[in-house]
Amino acid sequence: MKLRDLKLRARALFNPATVERELDDELAFHVECETRKLIAAGLGAAEARRRARARFGPVPLAADQCRDERGISFFETLARDVTFACRTFRRTPLAALTVISTIALGLGVVTVAFTYFNMFFFRVDAVRNPDELFALERPTRPGYHGHVPFTRTEYEAIRRGTNVFTDVAAARPSIATRINGRAARGMFVSGNFFDLLGVTATRGRTLTQTDNENSGRPVVVLSELGWEKFFATDPAVVGHELLVNGQPYAVVGVMPKDFRGLSQEPQDYWAPLALLDQIRHAEKPNEVWVDVIGRLKPGTSTPAATAALTTWALAEPAIKKPENGALQLYLRESRGVISEDRGEAMVVFMPILFAFGLILMIGCANVANLLLARGLSRRREIGVRLSLGATRSRIVRQLLTENLLMALAAAGLGFLISRALLAGSVHMALSILPPEFVESMDVVLPPGDWRVWTFLFGGSLVATVMFGLAPALQSTRLGLVRAMRGEMTRDSRPGRVRQMLIGSQVTASALLLVCAGVFLRSAYSAATADVGIRADDALVVTGMTESARPALLHAIEQHASIGLVAGSWPQPMSAGESVDATVGDTTLGLGYRLVSPEYFDLLGINLIRGRLFAPEERSPAAGVVVISDAVAQRVWPNRDPLGQMIRLDATTEENGDPPVPRQLFAVIGVVRDVHSALTMPSFAYSGIYLPIGAEQPKTSLVLRVHGNPDTARRTLLDALTKVDPALGEITTMRMMARLEGAVLEVIFWIAVMLSSLAMALTVSGLFSVLSYLVEQRRKEIGVRMAIGAAPRDIVRLVVSQSMRPIAIGVLAGGGLAAVTAIVLLSLPAAEMLGATVHAFDPLAYVVSLTVIVATCLIAAFIPARRAARISPIATLRAE
Amino acid sequence: MSRQTIPDLLPGTLDLLILRTLQTDPMHGWAISERIQQISNDVLQINQGSLYPALHRLEHQGWIEAEWRVSELGRRAKYYRLTPSGRRQLAVEAGEWDRMSAAIDRVMKFA
């Protein structure tokens, strides 16, 4: 495009009056010349003018073609269409409002899902050139998923020895701590972390290398979230002190809101890595594992860097090698969004996004039906315009512009709806979830950034095509003369499109309702399953500082609401570890658990036969075990397990977990099985109990409380954090038991919300379409009744019209649900879900589909009744 | 001999004829169509409805430029003039036309 061209276009666009006048002058001049020529040839003035005009042809047409050459007709047409659309809206505001609010609802709902999607996948952290940032990882074996984290010594070696990075930082995210007694999540980072990411603090300063030298005062940089949480956004926060796990830390800065430190979980604060030793007593200094994050030098490719790093690591003695010596480092994008197992995460997210998108689809179908009906009433207008010379594509374009305008308005409204829904969901989560969950978890409203807006814009374009194209094409397909007369013609009755729309709505609703049914049944069976544990009056204390254990035990015994204390490793309701057990000459892996003698009584795990641990049996060295019924059945079927000997392999002592000695154990008792609602099959065997005492390191404490466990939990938390400011968590057993089913419950509620929305939209759509049709066929129905049709026949006539799409929709929806279930369950990522969700529960299918058919029939019946009440005399007289 | 209306003749010839007509003097639209008609001995008559869109298109392409002047009738008229790039375009199109008409000539004679 040349400059001259641009100039001409700009002139036409911004100075249209002049350009139009010039065009008129030019064309008029031509006719004038022609006329004079004809007069000179001897014609009379009037005749000459007539001929000149005839020769030129229609002036407006030529002018229009000249305008097209300007290359701005697109904008001109658009402006005209927009003005026209606005006039149409003003004339029929109710129709426009219905369309906008329906589409806005659909867009708002799908945007809720996208906002979460965005948070996990697209919302790259606000750091300098995030594309250059990579986490260095060491797979356990080449090509393996799992990886061995680097220690701090190894990090130092990487920083000194490699040359593919401009700099390398170390970070340990999401360390659970307590600040001023409240649960807080912190990230411990090397001194160059903030420089490497290229971020600055909004208040005060970031951390530096000097903060990381052990000499100085402990300091901390708060996130916006932490600033709000602990200082209520006090502007004079810098210089204040915080007690992190009981140690005083000085606040030196506050980070901007968008900065997350390359982590997906919100962090409350960042502290120097050197201080991690104070927080994590158990781990040996320099063996604390860290994430290694480097900024690749510009122009370095990832494969080249990986190769160089691997070669370097193989030769470097400081880097630990796997046992087989095969070492292959790799670089993972580190931008604060999911980069590992993206595929698996997508498997979870795509169906959710799809399910939310169905609402938009149903809304679009509703609107399309509405527009089809409006197309009939606008037929005269469209007919007039066609006969005045407008092309069909021109009218389609005008109708689509009108629809796009409504969709864009809906996108704006949809954003507000999505924010309201998100705020509502967070609020609901906060009130439903147990307090111990909320305290340790920062629930933040996912931001609606420019990506969400882009999504909404794209969504409104897609919606325009979905709801606007078919009606626009349909309503412009008409015979001119008949349309002008306002006659109904057969070819313009959009029956087939309408039936398809209803069918697809019913399909989508059926799909969603079946999902709701399946999850309801699964959540119900999970909630009502007998886990075999008395969970109502127990608390679990985990993660205490070992040096404070005696004082804590003392404080617990002194506490008024505590009845009984037991120890357990690992904590109750967790999956536990497995040990090789040998009986005779067969060896098998069995889950095991170390518990103190009080454990069985406290959690109500009943003895079936034999005896439980005696009070003095408080160590595995006692050589006795209690087994669960399932283990007894499996290892000694048809025999008495009591007095049998079982050999357990020694477990390796990692992180100071309590060891199991390699020796023979005598079975002294059999107890009832403990199940988990979610992991029933694998858990049933985890039933070898070995004795231990509550005073042993690493055991978690199980307490029986009197009165309300939530109140007891709160008072106990106050009392115990005074003794041990770094105390991990106190949880009610009830909530641990509930949490297992909570996942299903959440999915169930989402499915219920979506399917009820879908049903409401479908039913209202069906209802309005049938009502409209009855109105259209008033005359016909009147004639039918006049020649003897009974009201019952009329009802049947109207209802039967909707029967086919409903039947097809129900079958397709049910089938689609089953196919989706098959596809999803075949994916490895959904394995766990398959064990708990009864995806082919026949009852769920039958009930859901019946509900749909019933509601649709009711929706169809009301207009049908109205049709049956039409008075034949009145209709015939109206003609 | 029937009269031909351009551009029924061959696509693109109208542009060529306009450019060629403007080669010597600036002219307004009516004069262009008159000139073509005269020189072709009334064989070529320009469809008036397509003359002005063509002029505007050529103007947008930068091959001709327009100027408002007082005409011989004493009224303001829009005069078109060939630009340097229009001159180059004319040379290209004229060459193309020669090649084409020679080719057709040969086919008519020898085929």
Short mmCIF file of N, CA, C and O in Angstrom, two decimals, chain A residues 2 4-6 8-9 11 21-23 25-37 55-57 62 65-67 69-71, chain B residues 28-30 33-34 37 45-46 48-53 55-57 59-65 68 71 73 75-78 80 83:
data_model
loop_
_atom_site.label_atom_id
_atom_site.label_comp_id
_atom_site.label_asym_id
_atom_site.label_seq_id
_atom_site.Cartn_x
_atom_site.Cartn_y
_atom_site.Cartn_z
N LYS A 2 0.62 2.10 -0.97
CA LYS A 2 1.50 3.26 -1.10
C LYS A 2 1.04 4.40 -0.22
O LYS A 2 -0.10 4.45 0.24
N ARG A 4 0.52 7.47 -1.08
CA ARG A 4 -0.53 8.26 -1.71
C ARG A 4 -1.90 7.64 -1.44
O ARG A 4 -2.86 8.32 -1.12
N ASP A 5 -1.93 6.31 -1.58
CA ASP A 5 -3.15 5.56 -1.35
C ASP A 5 -3.65 5.78 0.07
O ASP A 5 -4.82 6.06 0.30
N LEU A 6 -2.70 5.68 1.02
CA LEU A 6 -3.05 5.87 2.43
C LEU A 6 -3.63 7.25 2.65
O LEU A 6 -4.61 7.43 3.37
N LEU A 8 -5.11 9.18 0.48
CA LEU A 8 -6.46 9.28 -0.09
C LEU A 8 -7.49 8.61 0.81
O LEU A 8 -8.57 9.11 1.05
N ARG A 9 -7.09 7.43 1.35
CA ARG A 9 -8.02 6.71 2.22
C ARG A 9 -8.30 7.49 3.50
O ARG A 9 -9.44 7.58 3.95
N ARG A 11 -8.11 10.64 3.87
CA ARG A 11 -8.93 11.81 3.55
C ARG A 11 -10.39 11.40 3.46
O ARG A 11 -11.28 12.06 3.99
N ARG A 21 -18.74 15.51 -1.75
CA ARG A 21 -19.13 16.64 -2.58
C ARG A 21 -18.34 16.62 -3.89
O ARG A 21 -18.89 16.82 -4.96
N GLU A 22 -17.05 16.31 -3.77
CA GLU A 22 -16.21 16.26 -4.97
C GLU A 22 -16.71 15.20 -5.94
O GLU A 22 -16.74 15.42 -7.15
N LEU A 23 -17.11 14.04 -5.37
CA LEU A 23 -17.59 12.96 -6.22
C LEU A 23 -18.86 13.40 -6.96
O LEU A 23 -18.97 13.22 -8.18
N ASP A 25 -19.81 16.43 -7.67
CA ASP A 25 -19.44 17.45 -8.67
C ASP A 25 -18.88 16.80 -9.92
O ASP A 25 -19.24 17.17 -11.05
N GLU A 26 -18.00 15.83 -9.69
CA GLU A 26 -17.33 15.22 -10.82
C GLU A 26 -18.33 14.53 -11.75
O GLU A 26 -18.30 14.71 -12.96
N LEU A 27 -19.24 13.77 -11.12
CA LEU A 27 -20.20 13.04 -11.94
C LEU A 27 -21.18 14.00 -12.61
O LEU A 27 -21.56 13.82 -13.78
N ALA A 28 -21.58 15.04 -11.89
CA ALA A 28 -22.52 16.02 -12.46
C ALA A 28 -21.87 16.74 -13.64
O ALA A 28 -22.52 17.02 -14.65
N PHE A 29 -20.59 17.01 -13.50
CA PHE A 29 -19.86 17.69 -14.58
C PHE A 29 -19.89 16.87 -15.86
O PHE A 29 -20.07 17.40 -16.96
N HIS A 30 -19.74 15.56 -15.68
CA HIS A 30 -19.74 14.69 -16.84
C HIS A 30 -21.08 14.78 -17.58
O HIS A 30 -21.11 14.96 -18.80
N VAL A 31 -22.16 14.67 -16.83
CA VAL A 31 -23.49 14.73 -17.43
C VAL A 31 -23.68 16.08 -18.13
O VAL A 31 -24.24 16.17 -19.23
N GLU A 32 -23.19 17.12 -17.48
CA GLU A 32 -23.29 18.47 -18.02
C GLU A 32 -22.59 18.55 -19.39
O GLU A 32 -23.16 19.07 -20.36
N CYS A 33 -21.36 18.03 -19.48
CA CYS A 33 -20.60 18.04 -20.73
C CYS A 33 -21.37 17.32 -21.83
O CYS A 33 -21.47 17.80 -22.97
N GLU A 34 -21.88 16.15 -21.45
CA GLU A 34 -22.61 15.32 -22.40
C GLU A 34 -23.83 16.08 -22.92
O GLU A 34 -24.10 16.12 -24.13
N THR A 35 -24.53 16.74 -22.00
CA THR A 35 -25.73 17.48 -22.38
C THR A 35 -25.38 18.58 -23.38
O THR A 35 -26.03 18.75 -24.41
N ARG A 36 -24.31 19.33 -23.05
CA ARG A 36 -23.92 20.42 -23.96
C ARG A 36 -23.58 19.91 -25.33
O ARG A 36 -23.92 20.52 -26.35
N LYS A 37 -22.93 18.73 -25.33
CA LYS A 37 -22.54 18.16 -26.63
C LYS A 37 -23.80 17.86 -27.45
O LYS A 37 -23.87 18.16 -28.64
N ARG A 55 -27.55 7.84 -20.94
CA ARG A 55 -26.30 7.28 -21.40
C ARG A 55 -25.38 6.98 -20.20
O ARG A 55 -24.66 5.99 -20.17
N PHE A 56 -25.44 7.87 -19.24
CA PHE A 56 -24.54 7.68 -18.10
C PHE A 56 -24.96 6.47 -17.26
O PHE A 56 -24.15 5.79 -16.65
N GLY A 57 -26.25 6.18 -17.22
CA GLY A 57 -26.72 5.10 -16.34
C GLY A 57 -27.01 5.67 -14.97
O GLY A 57 -26.91 6.87 -14.75
N ALA A 62 -22.87 4.34 -9.96
CA ALA A 62 -21.49 4.69 -10.28
C ALA A 62 -20.79 5.28 -9.06
O ALA A 62 -19.64 4.96 -8.75
N GLN A 65 -19.82 2.61 -6.71
CA GLN A 65 -18.64 1.85 -7.13
C GLN A 65 -17.38 2.67 -6.90
O GLN A 65 -16.34 2.13 -6.54
N CYS A 66 -17.48 3.98 -7.10
CA CYS A 66 -16.33 4.84 -6.82
C CYS A 66 -15.97 4.78 -5.34
O CYS A 66 -14.81 4.73 -4.96
N ARG A 67 -17.01 4.76 -4.49
CA ARG A 67 -16.77 4.70 -3.05
C ARG A 67 -16.05 3.40 -2.70
O ARG A 67 -15.17 3.39 -1.85
N GLU A 69 -13.96 1.90 -4.42
CA GLU A 69 -12.54 1.99 -4.77
C GLU A 69 -11.73 2.68 -3.68
O GLU A 69 -10.52 2.58 -3.63
N ARG A 70 -12.41 3.44 -2.84
CA ARG A 70 -11.67 4.16 -1.79
C ARG A 70 -11.06 3.21 -0.78
O ARG A 70 -10.16 3.58 -0.05
N GLY A 71 -11.59 1.99 -0.70
CA GLY A 71 -11.01 1.03 0.24
C GLY A 71 -11.40 1.29 1.67
O GLY A 71 -10.82 0.73 2.59
N HIS B 28 -10.20 15.75 -18.00
CA HIS B 28 -11.23 15.29 -17.08
C HIS B 28 -11.94 14.08 -17.67
O HIS B 28 -11.72 13.73 -18.85
N GLY B 29 -12.77 13.45 -16.86
CA GLY B 29 -13.35 12.16 -17.21
C GLY B 29 -14.09 12.16 -18.54
O GLY B 29 -13.89 11.28 -19.38
N TRP B 30 -14.94 13.19 -18.75
CA TRP B 30 -15.73 13.21 -19.96
C TRP B 30 -14.83 13.30 -21.19
O TRP B 30 -15.02 12.59 -22.17
N SER B 33 -13.34 9.95 -22.13
CA SER B 33 -14.23 9.03 -22.85
C SER B 33 -14.47 9.52 -24.28
O SER B 33 -14.53 8.73 -25.21
N GLU B 34 -14.57 10.85 -24.47
CA GLU B 34 -14.75 11.41 -25.79
C GLU B 34 -13.56 11.10 -26.68
O GLU B 34 -13.72 10.67 -27.82
N GLN B 37 -13.44 7.56 -27.80
CA GLN B 37 -14.47 7.30 -28.80
C GLN B 37 -14.09 7.84 -30.17
O GLN B 37 -14.19 7.16 -31.18
N GLN B 45 -16.78 2.47 -27.10
CA GLN B 45 -17.54 3.40 -26.27
C GLN B 45 -17.40 2.98 -24.82
O GLN B 45 -17.60 1.82 -24.49
N ILE B 46 -17.04 3.93 -24.01
CA ILE B 46 -16.80 3.57 -22.62
C ILE B 46 -18.10 3.57 -21.85
O ILE B 46 -18.88 4.52 -21.93
N GLN B 48 -20.02 4.52 -19.14
CA GLN B 48 -19.74 5.63 -18.23
C GLN B 48 -19.69 5.18 -16.77
O GLN B 48 -18.89 5.66 -15.98
N GLY B 49 -20.54 4.24 -16.47
CA GLY B 49 -20.61 3.77 -15.07
C GLY B 49 -19.31 3.15 -14.61
O GLY B 49 -19.02 3.15 -13.43
N SER B 50 -18.52 2.63 -15.58
CA SER B 50 -17.29 1.99 -15.12
C SER B 50 -16.08 2.90 -15.29
O SER B 50 -15.01 2.61 -14.77
N LEU B 51 -16.25 4.02 -15.99
CA LEU B 51 -15.11 4.93 -16.19
C LEU B 51 -14.65 5.52 -14.86
O LEU B 51 -13.47 5.46 -14.51
N TYR B 52 -15.59 6.05 -14.09
CA TYR B 52 -15.18 6.74 -12.87
C TYR B 52 -14.62 5.82 -11.80
O TYR B 52 -13.60 6.14 -11.21
N PRO B 53 -15.23 4.63 -11.57
CA PRO B 53 -14.57 3.70 -10.65
C PRO B 53 -13.14 3.39 -11.08
O PRO B 53 -12.23 3.34 -10.25
N LEU B 55 -11.13 5.32 -12.85
CA LEU B 55 -10.28 6.49 -12.57
C LEU B 55 -9.89 6.52 -11.09
O LEU B 55 -8.74 6.74 -10.74
N HIS B 56 -10.89 6.27 -10.24
CA HIS B 56 -10.60 6.32 -8.80
C HIS B 56 -9.64 5.22 -8.39
O HIS B 56 -8.79 5.42 -7.54
N ARG B 57 -9.80 4.07 -9.04
CA ARG B 57 -8.91 2.96 -8.71
C ARG B 57 -7.48 3.31 -9.10
O ARG B 57 -6.54 3.13 -8.33
N GLU B 59 -6.22 6.18 -9.42
CA GLU B 59 -5.74 7.23 -8.53
C GLU B 59 -5.21 6.63 -7.23
O GLU B 59 -4.16 6.99 -6.73
N HIS B 60 -5.98 5.66 -6.71
CA HIS B 60 -5.54 5.01 -5.46
C HIS B 60 -4.24 4.24 -5.66
O HIS B 60 -3.43 4.13 -4.76
N GLN B 61 -4.05 3.70 -6.90
CA GLN B 61 -2.83 2.96 -7.14
C GLN B 61 -1.65 3.90 -7.38
O GLN B 61 -0.51 3.45 -7.45
N GLY B 62 -1.95 5.16 -7.50
CA GLY B 62 -0.87 6.13 -7.63
C GLY B 62 -0.38 6.31 -9.04
O GLY B 62 0.67 6.91 -9.28
N TRP B 63 -1.13 5.80 -10.04
CA TRP B 63 -0.67 5.93 -11.42
C TRP B 63 -1.14 7.23 -12.05
O TRP B 63 -0.52 7.74 -12.97
N ILE B 64 -2.27 7.73 -11.55
CA ILE B 64 -2.68 9.06 -11.99
C ILE B 64 -2.96 9.91 -10.75
O ILE B 64 -3.18 9.36 -9.67
N GLU B 65 -2.88 11.24 -10.93
CA GLU B 65 -3.28 12.07 -9.81
C GLU B 65 -4.28 13.12 -10.29
O GLU B 65 -4.32 13.47 -11.46
N TRP B 68 -8.15 19.88 -9.24
CA TRP B 68 -9.35 20.61 -9.63
C TRP B 68 -8.95 21.89 -10.36
O TRP B 68 -8.16 22.68 -9.85
N SER B 71 -12.62 24.50 -15.99
CA SER B 71 -12.65 23.90 -17.33
C SER B 71 -12.98 24.93 -18.40
O SER B 71 -13.28 26.09 -18.08
N LEU B 73 -15.64 25.17 -19.88
CA LEU B 73 -17.03 25.60 -19.70
C LEU B 73 -17.16 26.63 -18.59
O LEU B 73 -18.24 27.09 -18.29
N ARG B 75 -16.61 25.91 -15.48
CA ARG B 75 -16.93 25.23 -14.21
C ARG B 75 -15.72 24.47 -13.71
O ARG B 75 -14.86 24.08 -14.49
N ARG B 76 -15.68 24.27 -12.39
CA ARG B 76 -14.57 23.48 -11.83
C ARG B 76 -14.72 22.02 -12.26
O ARG B 76 -15.81 21.47 -12.23
N ALA B 77 -13.61 21.44 -12.71
CA ALA B 77 -13.65 20.03 -13.11
C ALA B 77 -12.41 19.33 -12.55
O ALA B 77 -11.40 19.97 -12.27
N LYS B 78 -12.53 18.02 -12.44
CA LYS B 78 -11.43 17.25 -11.87
C LYS B 78 -10.58 16.73 -13.03
O LYS B 78 -11.05 15.94 -13.85
N TYR B 80 -7.29 14.74 -14.51
CA TYR B 80 -6.37 13.66 -14.13
C TYR B 80 -5.10 13.78 -14.93
O TYR B 80 -5.10 14.17 -16.10
N THR B 83 1.16 10.11 -13.48
CA THR B 83 2.30 10.29 -12.57
C THR B 83 3.49 9.52 -13.15
O THR B 83 3.30 8.71 -14.07
#
